[in-house]
Structure formats: C-alpha cells, structure tokens
C-alpha cells in the first residue's frame, strides 16, 4: 500500500488550526504529528502555505441518475464534487424511477459503485403510498429518509397527514424534509398567473414560494416531530423566521431536531434576480438580504447544524424558459467550498466553524463511520486549499454536465488545490485523476 506524507500544512480540524504533518497509508490517515520523517513515505507533498481540511460531506445533492441523465450523471457530478473539495455525498430520491423501493435503491448503489469518484449514499424517498417499503427497507444501509413536504422537481409531494404521522412515528433514522406549504404556494402562484400569465417576473419567486409557505411547513414538521419523537432534519432553511424554530443549547449528538442551510441561500439575495434571472430560481427561493444575514447568524450560533449544496442541475435550455416552465435548482458542488472560503476571508464565518458544519456535523448527525474528521484511523478524505489563490469561474473549467454555473464570472478569494478520497488523490489543480472510485458510506448505530 502506498504511503503519502503531507508536510507543513495548517490542519483545520475540531475547532483548531495547527501546523502538522499527516501520513496517509492506503485508504486511511495513519499518523498526525508535529513532525513525521519523510523517509516513512513513498510520496511527499510539501503543503507549506496551504490548509488541510477533511473532505466536505454534502448531505443534499441531486445527481439525476437514473432517468434524468440529460441533466447530469453520477459520473459527471461526482467529478465536479471532488474538484470542489466534496468527498462524500447523499443523493436525493427524486430521480426516475424515484428511490422509493428497495429495487430502485439497489440500482442507484450499483450505478454509483461503477461511476462515482466520491463516496456515496442515498436518502430513501417517502411518498403518500410507500409506507410498507419505508418500514421494511434495511435501515443499516442508508443514512436516512427524504420527504418533500412541498412539491419540487420530481412530483414527490407527501401531503397525507396520516401517512406523515405514520412515517414520523415508525422511523428512528433522520428524516430530512423539504418544507414549503403547498396550499400557500398554489394560492400565490394563481394570483401571479392571473396578473402576468406564464411570464411572471423572476423577482416575484420569493413572493410565490414565500416566507409564510416555508414557515408554515417547517413549524408543522417540527410540531409533528416533537409529538412523535421523530429525528427530524430540516433541509435548506431560507428565512429568518425559521431560524427561530431551532435551538443551540444542546450538543448536536443530543438534538432531535436539526437544520441545514445551503450555499446559495448564504451567497445570493433577492437583489441578484435582476442579473441572474431564472439561473438562481431555487426551491425554496432565495429571499431578502435580512433573511441571508439571519441564516449566517444561525449557522454561526449553532441553531443551524449543517452546510450543504442542494446541487440540482438542469440544462441551460430548461432554465432559460419562461418563469412557470423554468425548473428550480442549479449546479453548485464545484464551487461551494471556494464560495464558503471566500466567506471565511470576508469574516462571515471562521474556518474552523465551516469545517464543523460541512465535515464534522454531517458525520455526527448521520452516524457516518470514520469520516468527517482528521483523525488517525479515519479514511483519508482530505482537501488542500489555498486561501491566497484567487480563482475566477469560467465556462471552460466547469465539470458539470450542464455546462453552466450561477457563479460564472465570479472571482473567489480561495482555491481547492488537491482532493483525496480514501487516500487516493482524485483532483490536482484543475485536473481529475482517474485511478480510483469512491466507496459506499457506512453507518454505525447510535
Ligand atoms: O430548487 C430545487 N431543485 N429544489 C428542490 O427541492 C429540488 C431541486 C431539483 O431536484 O431540481
């Protein structure tokens, strides 16, 4: 087995930034110490001036396979992910077929095992009529479940209150929810269609997918979780008012109700609709600057536990349609870390806190085995970043199959230099290295 020594990097891990050497042996981190002799290694990387962090574990991506491969594939998007320092991902069930049966889940694991350069797992989808499958699925194989409590790409709305109560009452694993109240959205949409027809100005999106729609749905989900004792994880918060529903006075391990925020809700605000148009149409919608600031605050004070991307590519042709036809979602995995490192440089969040939210906390929350930390005996999922190297997003560098990014033209203030997955270097300064594939994530019991 090969040994690789990373020397002189600043390690960002568990609330500290300290200079150390790190020795990789095979797939694992073998040793971390102030000094490790280079004679011990087959290869030595001098990482002076760079920071070394655990790979980002992205708990929410849509890689579109099977069935929607004109938008993206697990092969293409996992490569974009490692170029962006994301070494593990949970992919969402709104594919075709939907991941709502054990057969569909097995098919996804099979596709990923042959194509994913990053480590992978899948959330199992709930619908109004797959309770039997939800109860019988092997819970040791998956991190959790995903329920769309508001409709989005893929028609997976779960709106039967009895079914929801049954799911919440019978499942111990985390239940991740997309919260937007369908009735509110429908009412708002018909009002705007009556005024504008299909060509509703994109700036109205946050009035249609409104603050009220988000709050009603997330507060109801939280209420049900409290009643049933379910382990609830609310995905992609987008409003200030929702952040007040979450607590920060207990450690993550003890929390029954947790929250996630996504990069786009921290980066963009409604002022960006004019320039970016439907390219930044997401569900939930990008909202006001005041919402964005409240999300940053809640992330920093630990009411929000996890940082993710909700990477959700569509083709440019699809996105450029009229408002009612343009699908929501956009590609993010290649640029999420440079964007968040830029936020670190601008003082929005400390680097240690970013690593906690993107790497440590997903591992803790979903009981992922041996990942998410720089620790001896853990998998060597690592990212070397340069906080001094600026990097402008240009089309020819995009690895997304859809070949567009909402960040095109943006200059980030930091760069991902090298990414390792299970000890293998898979990305090196602009190049994907095709020598290895990722592993299926495994989970320990609580
Ligand atoms: O904007 C979104 N796009 N939000 C979702 O919930 C789904 C996603 C997609 O799959 O396109």
PDB file of C-alpha atoms and ligand atoms in Angstrom, residues 60 62 64 71 92 94 146 148 150-154 178 180 236 264 281-284 310-314 319 327-330, ligand 1:
ATOM      1  CA  UNK A  60     -28.012  17.001  -0.151  1.00  0.00           C
ATOM      2  CA  UNK A  62     -29.302  15.733  -6.944  1.00  0.00           C
ATOM      3  CA  UNK A  64     -30.121  12.880 -11.588  1.00  0.00           C
ATOM      4  CA  UNK A  71     -29.203  16.942 -16.903  1.00  0.00           C
ATOM      5  CA  UNK A  92     -31.763  12.596  -3.317  1.00  0.00           C
ATOM      6  CA  UNK A  94     -36.326  12.469  -6.971  1.00  0.00           C
ATOM      7  CA  UNK A 146     -36.190  12.358   2.431  1.00  0.00           C
ATOM      8  CA  UNK A 148     -40.831  16.563   0.092  1.00  0.00           C
ATOM      9  CA  UNK A 150     -43.611  20.925  -0.651  1.00  0.00           C
ATOM     10  CA  UNK A 151     -43.596  19.890  -4.295  1.00  0.00           C
ATOM     11  CA  UNK A 152     -40.479  20.440  -6.366  1.00  0.00           C
ATOM     12  CA  UNK A 153     -38.689  18.672  -9.216  1.00  0.00           C
ATOM     13  CA  UNK A 154     -39.965  15.091  -9.489  1.00  0.00           C
ATOM     14  CA  UNK A 178     -38.138  19.901   2.216  1.00  0.00           C
ATOM     15  CA  UNK A 180     -42.787  24.616   1.780  1.00  0.00           C
ATOM     16  CA  UNK A 236     -32.296  24.248   3.232  1.00  0.00           C
ATOM     17  CA  UNK A 264     -26.906  29.636  -2.433  1.00  0.00           C
ATOM     18  CA  UNK A 281     -34.533  30.095  -9.269  1.00  0.00           C
ATOM     19  CA  UNK A 282     -34.446  27.598  -6.404  1.00  0.00           C
ATOM     20  CA  UNK A 283     -36.979  25.929  -4.164  1.00  0.00           C
ATOM     21  CA  UNK A 284     -37.069  27.261  -1.519  1.00  0.00           C
ATOM     22  CA  UNK A 310     -28.607  21.068  -2.755  1.00  0.00           C
ATOM     23  CA  UNK A 311     -26.703  20.776  -6.041  1.00  0.00           C
ATOM     24  CA  UNK A 312     -29.575  20.423  -8.544  1.00  0.00           C
ATOM     25  CA  UNK A 313     -28.503  20.785 -12.171  1.00  0.00           C
ATOM     26  CA  UNK A 314     -30.859  21.389 -15.101  1.00  0.00           C
ATOM     27  CA  UNK A 319     -33.505  27.060 -17.072  1.00  0.00           C
ATOM     28  CA  UNK A 327     -37.245  24.349 -13.292  1.00  0.00           C
ATOM     29  CA  UNK A 328     -35.807  25.254  -9.906  1.00  0.00           C
ATOM     30  CA  UNK A 329     -32.269  24.308  -8.958  1.00  0.00           C
ATOM     31  CA  UNK A 330     -28.729  24.823 -10.131  1.00  0.00           C
TER      32      UNK A 330
HETATM   33  O1  LIG B   1     -34.538  24.001  -6.345  1.00  0.00           O
HETATM   34  C1  LIG B   1     -34.694  22.803  -6.155  1.00  0.00           C
HETATM   35  N1  LIG B   1     -34.347  21.897  -7.089  1.00  0.00           N
HETATM   36  N2  LIG B   1     -35.216  22.390  -5.013  1.00  0.00           N
HETATM   37  C2  LIG B   1     -35.570  21.099  -4.821  1.00  0.00           C
HETATM   38  O2  LIG B   1     -36.103  20.795  -3.796  1.00  0.00           O
HETATM   39  C3  LIG B   1     -35.375  20.105  -5.867  1.00  0.00           C
HETATM   40  C4  LIG B   1     -34.318  20.510  -6.774  1.00  0.00           C
HETATM   41  C5  LIG B   1     -34.293  19.672  -8.026  1.00  0.00           C
HETATM   42  O3  LIG B   1     -34.297  18.446  -7.896  1.00  0.00           O
HETATM   43  O4  LIG B   1     -34.267  20.225  -9.114  1.00  0.00           O
END
